[in-house]
Amino acid sequence: MSDFASRPDRPLPYSEEFFSSAEEYVDGLLHFTANSELFQFLCGGVHILDFFTGDPGLFVSAVPPEWQTFLMVCEPMVLLDFLMRDDLDEASLQTGPGRPPETLVQYVKDIRKFSLRRAFRPDTPKLPKLSRSVALGMKTKKIHEVTHFAGYIDRLSDDVARVSGKELTHLVDFGSGQNYLGRALASPPYNRHIVAVESKEANMVGARDLDILSGLAEREKRVRNKKLYHRIIEKMDPSQYNDEEAVKRTAKALGVSDEDIATIDLRSRKELGATYTAEEGKGFIEYVVGRLEHADLTGVISQLRGYDDDAAAAAAKPDDLRMMAVSIHSCGNLSHYGIRSLVLNPCIQAVAIVGCCYNLLTEKLGPPSYKPPYSRPSLQPINARVARESERKDPQGFPMSDRLSTYGGHGIRLNITARMMACQAPQNWTDSESDAFFSRHFYRAVLQRIFLDKGVISRVYHGDASPPSDGDGDMDPSPYNSSTNPVIIGSLRKQCYTSFGAYVRGAVTKLTTNADFGHYSKVIGERMASITDEEIARYEDLYRDRRRELSAIWSLMAFSACVVESLIVTDRWLFLKEHSDIVRDCWVETVFDFRESPRNLVVVGIKR
């Protein structure tokens, strides 16, 4: 029984239908992810670029044959319903081509079973509504997140103070951005002391402006010799009033001394800073500029008011400085730093971290090395930067816990494709949204085939495979032994997605005219210059009937990646659990409505 009233009954939101304890869930999750070849294929073994670059194609080559007919007759939204919402026992009773194969049904059951539950039932039915001044700049999604998480953090802070007998002095927001969360927590009714840590100066400038508008700060007072200033600008063109150098030149022409010029504050209103006044019983915000590269907060503490003389000594005195690390959607490794801060900093008494952007996580163990036939080239990173990150074996990366790092003797690994798919939310896809991004993926996959046929890119063979030649017995290219050179296009203008022809023309134009793509421009300009609209249309016609193959695979990938996210979050919980000498309690629970904000799992840890 936990001492903390805010702790849920279960430390992980697993399904009680299948598991009786967190340990049983973790055992099953790790066994499934380490041993299911289908899961490994769908979570890291597929890349859309190479969907049509081989024949008969990735779908026919790699999807179990007994699945293919069912997947091809399913409309995209019908398939999504089958994967995530339908009663699978009833589906198995169907007859004819609409009946799903048993192996597919079992796979879907496994993914559902090992995916953490995401239902959100707030403890407090009615939370304080954000005031209009605090909600400035927030969209509906952000208002939902800040409203619920601010209430959650306030209740958790009170709970920690009640159990420990000591109040928290600060809440440290990792990656505060525009400081929407911190502003809400510093405002009534919460009135918390916030330390907003942010790497981008522009975000901090914008956040301070919003603090002024919300009443948490005041605009810096401009002190100037008004009589002298008006004497100078009377001689100037109004268009030059904000030109500091023009004002100085005019002053000198009027014979004003340098000493007197120095008494004129020439800053515009926008350039004036924000001033913050600490008052008893009211909230307060401090900003710390810097990019966190680790979980040691000594550098952060050194920038706080009253702790700048000896930050290391202050950090080592938890009675004087009692902090909680918090974050809404801290990207990549920043979530790891927030969670690790509980273990590495005596002053951090608790953490509550909601992660996102799993694709930005680094890898501690290096790239996956699955046994054949899933030792696919597309299991490897698709560009040089990602390859370097993968091989770097960053000790700050995934996985955090010893349990995952050593599982099976080689650990659990996730490549960037798997982690990127974990950022999807297929439960929220609508018919129109699905059709739009299925079309985008289809266009990109067919364009890659055009690039291959035109010689813009070449086929790359992996492992023991080599280009086939007459009489040497080498195997033909397949999804398991070859891939193609990636061409990173990025996003295009909206009108480029209105048709395949518009997409090809837009992509070629971007790759041949944008300075960022200089390494592509010459070869693409040479090889693609002669392609006609008729030829582009023929490619679209050739692969049009196989669009369903791509949408089916993409849906399966996004659905399967629910387990990838569960694995990442469980790893973070296990890391805290493994430090039981320092961590008194830890758990994971939902803090947002999945429909509003699908990255809705918070990892909580509380120090002994």
XYZ file of C-alpha atoms in Angstrom:
608
model
C 0.000 0.000 0.000
C 1.507 3.332 -1.046
C 1.821 6.344 1.261
C 0.895 8.625 -1.618
C -2.791 9.318 -2.155
C -2.133 10.400 -5.756
C -0.626 7.025 -6.698
C -2.870 4.732 -8.792
C -3.605 1.168 -7.673
C -1.213 -0.280 -10.257
C 2.283 1.128 -10.898
C 1.801 0.559 -14.648
C -1.508 0.862 -16.547
C -1.419 -2.707 -17.892
C -4.598 -4.683 -18.553
C -5.813 -6.605 -15.522
C -7.604 -8.896 -17.949
C -4.256 -10.450 -18.885
C -1.828 -9.692 -16.045
C -2.003 -9.951 -12.271
C 1.109 -7.859 -11.534
C 3.492 -5.353 -13.060
C 6.272 -7.942 -13.003
C 4.154 -10.406 -14.979
C 3.394 -7.670 -17.526
C 7.074 -6.705 -17.893
C 8.129 -10.339 -18.338
C 5.551 -10.838 -21.086
C 6.322 -7.520 -22.796
C 10.051 -8.164 -23.016
C 9.602 -11.745 -24.205
C 7.203 -10.648 -26.931
C 9.315 -7.762 -28.247
C 12.504 -9.838 -28.214
C 11.030 -12.913 -29.893
C 8.186 -11.916 -32.220
C 9.621 -11.686 -35.723
C 6.396 -10.126 -36.993
C 6.680 -7.367 -34.403
C 10.333 -6.798 -35.273
C 9.456 -6.608 -38.954
C 6.589 -4.144 -38.474
C 8.452 -2.055 -35.884
C 11.691 -1.196 -37.606
C 11.849 -3.599 -40.536
C 9.879 -1.533 -43.056
C 10.728 1.728 -44.721
C 8.297 3.330 -47.126
C 11.085 4.467 -49.471
C 11.723 0.889 -50.591
C 8.111 -0.209 -50.835
C 8.092 -0.439 -54.651
C 11.810 -0.555 -55.475
C 11.808 -4.350 -55.808
C 9.543 -6.905 -57.449
C 7.170 -8.343 -56.394
C 7.498 -5.695 -53.683
C 7.765 -5.519 -49.938
C 4.147 -6.455 -49.224
C 4.234 -9.742 -51.115
C 7.781 -10.578 -50.019
C 7.434 -9.927 -46.322
C 3.791 -10.033 -45.172
C 2.640 -13.545 -44.182
C 0.868 -15.024 -47.240
C -2.262 -15.943 -45.267
C -2.693 -12.258 -44.260
C -2.470 -10.771 -47.717
C -5.954 -11.465 -49.097
C -7.674 -10.192 -45.960
C -5.556 -7.023 -45.846
C -6.208 -6.270 -49.514
C -10.010 -6.541 -49.254
C -10.186 -4.355 -46.119
C -10.944 -0.675 -46.606
C -8.381 1.395 -44.633
C -10.809 2.540 -41.915
C -12.299 -0.965 -41.653
C -8.795 -2.324 -41.096
C -8.116 0.282 -38.394
C -11.342 -0.702 -36.639
C -10.322 -4.370 -36.806
C -6.888 -3.627 -35.365
C -7.975 -1.397 -32.511
C -11.699 -1.534 -31.797
C -13.508 -4.654 -33.088
C -14.364 -7.679 -30.959
C -11.767 -10.153 -32.239
C -13.682 -13.220 -31.096
C -16.666 -12.131 -33.184
C -14.393 -11.329 -36.140
C -13.033 -14.885 -36.038
C -16.555 -16.274 -36.502
C -17.001 -14.587 -39.894
C -16.901 -16.603 -43.113
C -15.581 -15.818 -46.584
C -12.850 -13.333 -47.572
C -13.895 -11.005 -44.725
C -12.748 -13.522 -42.133
C -9.324 -12.622 -40.705
C -6.707 -15.396 -40.542
C -6.103 -16.807 -37.080
C -2.422 -15.835 -37.059
C -3.369 -12.208 -37.721
C -6.060 -12.288 -35.030
C -3.525 -13.633 -32.546
C -0.991 -10.974 -33.494
C -3.586 -8.214 -33.002
C -4.530 -9.720 -29.624
C -0.862 -9.685 -28.590
C -0.385 -6.034 -29.548
C -3.523 -5.041 -27.674
C -2.451 -7.113 -24.662
C 1.024 -5.609 -24.368
C -0.036 -2.012 -25.032
C -0.416 0.063 -21.880
C -3.973 1.294 -21.291
C -4.543 4.929 -22.212
C -7.997 5.692 -20.801
C -8.041 8.957 -18.844
C -10.208 9.433 -15.774
C -9.190 12.617 -13.943
C -9.208 12.405 -10.135
C -10.621 15.913 -9.906
C -13.743 16.254 -12.059
C -13.608 20.059 -12.184
C -10.233 21.780 -12.356
C -9.691 25.555 -12.126
C -10.191 27.132 -15.527
C -7.166 28.958 -16.933
C -7.697 32.701 -16.917
C -7.797 34.426 -20.275
C -4.447 36.134 -19.640
C -2.749 32.828 -18.709
C -4.261 30.982 -21.693
C -2.942 33.553 -24.194
C -1.227 31.853 -27.139
C -2.548 28.378 -26.303
C -4.505 26.235 -28.728
C -7.227 23.842 -27.561
C -4.786 20.931 -27.184
C -2.365 22.996 -25.101
C -5.164 24.334 -22.877
C -6.245 20.731 -22.195
C -2.675 19.665 -21.378
C -1.821 22.642 -19.172
C -5.137 22.607 -17.309
C -4.886 18.925 -16.401
C -1.146 18.728 -15.801
C -1.023 21.869 -13.660
C -3.765 20.399 -11.461
C -1.940 17.051 -11.370
C 1.408 18.630 -10.401
C -0.232 20.729 -7.697
C -1.889 17.661 -6.128
C 1.313 15.610 -6.405
C 3.342 18.439 -4.806
C 0.940 18.579 -1.878
C 1.139 14.804 -1.557
C 4.955 14.831 -1.483
C 4.924 17.623 1.115
C 2.390 15.762 3.272
C 4.386 12.510 3.309
C 7.807 14.142 3.774
C 6.639 16.875 6.124
C 8.455 19.510 4.043
C 7.163 21.770 1.289
C 8.728 21.814 -2.163
C 10.542 25.079 -2.894
C 10.665 24.966 -6.713
C 9.196 23.200 -9.744
C 11.786 22.806 -12.507
C 10.274 22.618 -16.007
C 12.606 20.786 -18.402
C 12.270 22.312 -21.884
C 9.745 24.972 -20.900
C 9.295 26.475 -24.384
C 6.830 29.372 -24.084
C 6.382 28.377 -20.408
C 2.647 27.748 -20.659
C 2.760 25.152 -17.876
C 4.994 27.241 -15.618
C 2.818 30.342 -16.082
C -0.283 28.397 -15.059
C 1.449 26.950 -11.986
C 2.843 30.349 -10.961
C -0.609 31.941 -11.232
C -3.523 31.611 -8.786
C -4.736 29.277 -7.432
C -1.431 27.363 -7.511
C 1.117 30.163 -6.852
C 4.165 27.915 -7.284
C 7.810 28.950 -7.668
C 8.839 27.935 -11.205
C 12.276 27.423 -12.726
C 11.833 27.370 -16.506
C 14.786 25.742 -18.291
C 14.840 26.400 -22.033
C 17.580 26.214 -24.672
C 16.084 28.632 -27.223
C 16.450 32.307 -26.384
C 13.576 33.239 -28.720
C 11.184 31.022 -26.731
C 12.283 32.682 -23.526
C 11.780 36.187 -24.915
C 8.262 35.237 -26.009
C 7.562 33.633 -22.634
C 8.560 36.808 -20.755
C 6.218 38.872 -22.934
C 3.380 36.501 -22.032
C 4.352 36.769 -18.346
C 3.861 40.538 -18.587
C 0.458 40.133 -20.227
C -0.608 37.649 -17.537
C 0.452 39.946 -14.695
C 3.293 37.760 -13.408
C 5.892 40.328 -14.490
C 6.073 44.029 -15.289
C 7.590 45.756 -18.283
C 10.945 47.289 -17.431
C 10.679 51.023 -16.839
C 12.418 53.172 -19.438
C 14.306 56.088 -17.844
C 15.360 58.788 -20.252
C 15.998 62.532 -20.497
C 12.650 63.228 -22.176
C 13.319 66.910 -22.871
C 16.557 66.131 -24.688
C 15.029 63.154 -26.500
C 12.127 65.211 -27.886
C 14.518 67.968 -28.937
C 16.432 65.429 -31.027
C 13.520 63.611 -32.680
C 11.901 66.911 -33.686
C 14.739 67.200 -36.188
C 14.295 63.655 -37.526
C 12.131 61.875 -40.051
C 9.510 59.792 -38.121
C 10.603 56.676 -39.996
C 13.976 56.872 -38.180
C 12.687 57.216 -34.613
C 13.587 53.585 -33.800
C 16.977 53.752 -35.523
C 19.449 54.104 -32.658
C 22.350 55.148 -34.892
C 20.228 57.775 -36.678
C 19.213 59.258 -33.310
C 22.869 59.452 -32.234
C 23.929 61.096 -35.510
C 21.192 63.719 -35.151
C 22.183 64.355 -31.532
C 25.819 64.894 -32.485
C 24.757 67.246 -35.304
C 22.877 69.276 -32.691
C 26.026 69.446 -30.566
C 24.826 67.083 -27.817
C 27.733 65.644 -25.825
C 28.406 61.896 -25.572
C 27.682 62.104 -21.845
C 24.216 63.540 -22.488
C 23.528 61.045 -25.296
C 24.142 58.277 -22.761
C 21.188 59.551 -20.711
C 18.784 58.778 -23.568
C 17.390 55.236 -23.375
C 16.903 54.457 -27.059
C 15.381 51.013 -26.663
C 11.960 50.431 -28.194
C 9.095 49.169 -26.025
C 9.580 45.664 -27.429
C 13.230 45.696 -26.347
C 12.404 46.438 -22.718
C 12.800 43.394 -20.497
C 10.490 41.893 -17.886
C 10.981 42.418 -14.161
C 9.827 39.874 -11.586
C 9.121 40.599 -7.921
C 8.963 37.784 -5.389
C 6.083 38.218 -2.933
C 5.020 36.009 -0.050
C 2.155 33.710 -1.020
C 2.408 34.491 -4.735
C 3.926 32.545 -7.588
C 7.273 33.447 -9.115
C 9.136 32.517 -12.315
C 12.880 32.303 -12.949
C 14.301 31.520 -16.388
C 17.459 29.546 -17.035
C 18.900 29.643 -20.534
C 20.846 26.580 -21.548
C 20.821 23.288 -23.374
C 20.768 20.370 -20.968
C 23.174 17.605 -21.996
C 22.872 15.566 -18.796
C 20.852 15.308 -15.593
C 23.250 17.190 -13.276
C 21.415 20.416 -12.351
C 24.310 22.250 -10.694
C 24.510 24.599 -13.685
C 20.791 25.310 -13.484
C 20.908 26.015 -9.748
C 23.862 28.393 -10.214
C 21.557 30.711 -12.178
C 18.839 30.866 -9.507
C 18.287 33.879 -7.313
C 20.061 33.379 -3.984
C 21.984 30.267 -5.070
C 24.470 31.711 -7.543
C 27.383 31.931 -5.069
C 27.707 28.220 -4.283
C 25.332 26.164 -6.418
C 27.007 22.835 -5.623
C 26.629 23.366 -1.890
C 23.021 24.492 -2.293
C 22.181 21.461 -4.437
C 23.577 19.167 -1.751
C 21.260 20.608 0.921
C 17.820 19.129 0.217
C 16.373 20.828 3.310
C 17.051 24.268 1.824
C 16.311 23.454 -1.802
C 13.543 20.930 -2.444
C 12.600 20.706 -6.105
C 10.384 18.655 -8.408
C 11.328 18.161 -12.070
C 8.310 18.379 -14.391
C 7.716 18.460 -18.115
C 4.957 18.258 -20.688
C 6.317 16.542 -23.794
C 10.040 16.921 -23.296
C 11.634 15.704 -26.520
C 13.968 12.746 -26.873
C 16.695 12.448 -24.247
C 15.406 15.472 -22.331
C 12.862 13.113 -20.741
C 15.753 10.871 -19.681
C 17.559 13.813 -18.099
C 14.430 14.769 -16.174
C 13.953 11.236 -14.854
C 17.656 10.760 -14.046
C 17.719 14.075 -12.168
C 15.904 12.349 -9.271
C 18.810 9.956 -8.838
C 21.684 12.380 -9.460
C 20.602 15.527 -7.572
C 19.961 15.521 -3.798
C 17.732 18.598 -4.173
C 15.309 16.869 -6.570
C 12.615 15.271 -4.440
C 10.253 14.104 -7.188
C 9.838 13.937 -10.970
C 6.759 13.923 -13.206
C 7.758 13.667 -16.864
C 5.554 13.264 -19.948
C 7.773 12.369 -22.899
C 7.362 12.664 -26.661
C 9.424 12.694 -29.877
C 10.812 9.208 -29.329
C 12.519 9.457 -32.728
C 14.930 11.976 -31.149
C 16.129 9.510 -28.510
C 19.693 8.333 -28.909
C 20.597 4.629 -28.713
C 22.688 3.236 -25.879
C 23.264 -0.220 -27.359
C 23.617 0.598 -31.058
C 21.362 -0.565 -33.921
C 19.243 -3.729 -33.709
C 20.828 -6.941 -34.939
C 17.934 -9.315 -35.608
C 18.552 -12.808 -36.872
C 17.600 -13.665 -40.503
C 15.270 -13.206 -42.235
C 14.742 -9.935 -40.343
C 18.333 -8.718 -40.631
C 16.953 -6.358 -43.242
C 18.874 -3.346 -44.506
C 15.823 -1.264 -43.703
C 16.281 -2.227 -40.074
C 19.378 -0.085 -40.287
C 19.236 3.717 -40.146
C 18.411 5.378 -43.460
C 20.850 8.291 -43.498
C 24.373 9.059 -42.376
C 23.448 11.294 -39.429
C 21.156 8.651 -37.954
C 23.798 5.981 -38.602
C 26.346 7.987 -36.620
C 23.885 8.497 -33.764
C 23.060 4.788 -33.720
C 26.694 3.700 -33.653
C 27.656 6.304 -31.041
C 26.158 4.194 -28.239
C 25.193 7.177 -26.114
C 25.007 6.198 -22.410
C 22.170 8.739 -22.014
C 20.035 6.998 -24.661
C 17.496 4.184 -24.804
C 17.225 1.916 -22.902
C 17.652 3.538 -19.492
C 17.103 0.479 -17.296
C 19.523 -2.368 -16.651
C 16.642 -4.784 -17.236
C 16.232 -3.770 -20.883
C 19.931 -3.102 -21.423
C 20.890 -6.675 -20.549
C 17.780 -8.634 -21.544
C 18.623 -11.860 -23.362
C 22.328 -11.073 -23.157
C 22.219 -8.347 -25.813
C 19.457 -6.020 -24.612
C 16.307 -4.606 -26.193
C 16.957 -2.192 -29.052
C 14.732 0.041 -31.155
C 15.865 1.728 -34.348
C 14.694 5.168 -35.430
C 11.921 3.785 -37.660
C 10.347 1.972 -34.704
C 10.720 5.004 -32.444
C 9.302 7.330 -35.081
C 6.245 5.108 -35.542
C 5.697 5.228 -31.759
C 4.891 8.935 -32.207
C 1.795 8.049 -34.251
C -1.757 7.908 -32.866
C -3.740 5.599 -35.183
C -6.673 5.542 -32.745
C -7.243 9.202 -33.625
C -6.969 8.939 -37.412
C -10.023 10.075 -39.368
C -10.982 8.892 -42.837
C -9.840 12.102 -44.530
C -6.603 12.342 -42.548
C -5.767 8.709 -43.293
C -6.398 9.164 -47.001
C -4.184 12.271 -47.064
C -1.102 10.718 -45.506
C -1.570 7.371 -47.260
C -1.487 9.380 -50.512
C 1.691 11.174 -49.423
C 3.417 7.895 -48.604
C 2.252 6.392 -51.909
C 3.594 9.353 -53.881
C 6.954 9.187 -52.093
C 7.310 5.425 -52.609
C 6.548 5.644 -56.356
C 8.945 8.587 -56.744
C 11.703 6.471 -55.188
C 11.055 3.853 -57.877
C 11.331 6.565 -60.555
C 14.621 7.728 -59.027
C 15.912 4.143 -59.130
C 14.845 3.568 -62.748
C 16.309 6.913 -63.869
C 19.656 6.295 -62.179
C 19.292 9.078 -59.637
C 19.906 6.494 -56.911
C 21.297 2.979 -56.914
C 20.528 -0.261 -55.143
C 22.668 -1.017 -52.096
C 23.339 -4.648 -51.134
C 23.850 -5.697 -47.527
C 25.486 -8.492 -45.634
C 26.736 -11.259 -47.928
C 24.524 -10.182 -50.828
C 26.000 -8.658 -53.982
C 24.624 -7.465 -57.322
C 23.547 -10.481 -59.382
C 25.509 -11.188 -62.547
C 25.298 -13.937 -65.140
C 26.442 -17.278 -63.859
C 27.670 -16.335 -60.394
C 24.620 -17.643 -58.548
C 24.067 -14.504 -56.498
C 20.536 -13.940 -55.254
C 18.180 -11.427 -56.811
C 17.495 -8.221 -54.861
C 14.800 -8.576 -52.208
C 13.611 -6.616 -49.172
C 15.927 -8.786 -47.071
C 19.234 -8.189 -48.817
C 19.051 -4.749 -50.421
C 17.754 -1.213 -50.153
C 18.159 2.018 -52.119
C 20.002 5.256 -51.401
C 17.740 7.552 -49.414
C 16.841 10.956 -50.814
C 15.507 13.153 -48.029
C 12.856 15.496 -49.468
C 10.989 16.738 -46.411
C 7.725 18.622 -46.702
C 6.471 20.337 -49.844
C 3.938 23.070 -50.445
C 0.327 22.044 -49.960
C -0.519 22.201 -53.678
C 2.188 19.617 -54.408
C -0.017 16.948 -52.826
C -3.028 17.559 -55.045
C -1.814 14.985 -57.609
C 1.104 12.656 -58.238
C 2.289 14.810 -61.142
C 2.306 17.911 -58.942
C 4.205 15.983 -56.268
C 6.947 14.820 -58.650
C 7.381 18.278 -60.152
C 7.407 19.911 -56.712
C 9.945 17.447 -55.310
C 12.287 17.786 -58.302
C 12.063 21.577 -58.172
C 12.909 21.614 -54.465
C 15.819 19.200 -54.871
C 17.324 21.136 -57.787
C 16.798 24.742 -56.657
C 17.085 24.727 -52.856
C 20.619 25.360 -51.612
C 20.126 22.814 -48.814
C 19.956 20.025 -51.431
C 23.070 20.934 -53.433
C 24.430 17.377 -53.181
C 21.329 16.132 -55.048
C 20.734 18.908 -57.540
C 23.177 18.044 -60.317
C 22.337 14.353 -60.730
C 18.582 14.935 -60.314
C 18.690 17.805 -62.789
C 20.455 15.597 -65.326
C 18.410 12.412 -64.860
C 14.950 13.891 -64.298
C 14.981 16.798 -66.757
C 13.505 14.780 -69.617
C 10.669 13.056 -67.729
C 7.306 13.881 -69.268
C 3.885 14.225 -67.696
C 2.826 11.131 -69.613
C 5.683 9.091 -68.153
C 4.833 10.265 -64.635
C 1.211 9.249 -65.211
C 2.305 5.791 -66.402
C 4.206 5.224 -63.154
C 1.160 6.227 -61.139
C -1.048 3.873 -63.177
C 1.459 1.042 -62.782
C 1.392 1.184 -58.967
C -2.080 2.597 -58.329
C -3.643 -0.803 -57.594
C -0.941 -1.481 -54.995
C -1.725 1.610 -52.919
C -3.803 -0.583 -50.621
C -0.669 -2.653 -49.879
C 1.057 0.456 -48.565
C -1.888 1.688 -46.480
C -2.297 -1.779 -44.923
C 1.375 -2.003 -43.952
C 1.429 1.553 -42.595
C -1.654 0.845 -40.467
C -0.080 -2.334 -39.095
C 3.150 -0.461 -38.350
C 1.395 2.352 -36.469
C -0.778 -0.102 -34.542
C 2.208 -2.287 -33.599
C 4.147 0.770 -32.432
C 1.707 1.132 -29.518
C 3.864 -1.595 -27.958
C 7.023 0.380 -28.801
C 5.751 3.345 -26.792
C 4.743 1.021 -23.962
C 8.250 -0.451 -24.008
C 9.909 2.993 -23.835
C 7.695 4.148 -20.960
C 8.098 0.855 -19.075
C 11.883 1.167 -19.435
C 11.747 4.572 -17.726
C 9.669 3.170 -14.878
C 12.061 0.231 -14.495
C 15.014 2.642 -14.272
C 13.428 4.354 -11.274
C 12.424 1.036 -9.731
C 16.012 -0.230 -9.995
C 17.157 2.699 -7.815
C 15.026 1.668 -4.843
C 17.762 2.846 -2.449
C 16.976 6.395 -3.593
C 13.454 6.173 -5.045
C 10.677 5.598 -2.535
C 7.896 5.062 -5.068
C 7.355 5.305 -8.814
C 4.504 4.778 -11.246
C 3.074 5.547 -14.682
C -0.434 6.857 -15.353
C -2.432 8.842 -17.907
C -2.796 12.590 -17.453
C -4.533 13.663 -20.701
C -7.419 12.524 -22.853
C -5.826 10.490 -25.653
C -8.112 12.134 -28.223
C -6.742 15.546 -27.279
C -3.118 14.594 -26.598
C -2.001 11.029 -27.404
C 1.359 11.240 -25.621
C -0.487 11.086 -22.325
C 1.629 8.877 -20.022
C 3.461 10.525 -17.129
C 6.390 8.828 -15.373
C 6.445 9.731 -11.673
C 9.215 9.101 -9.174
C 9.452 10.211 -5.524
C 12.612 10.223 -3.434
C 13.013 8.513 -0.079
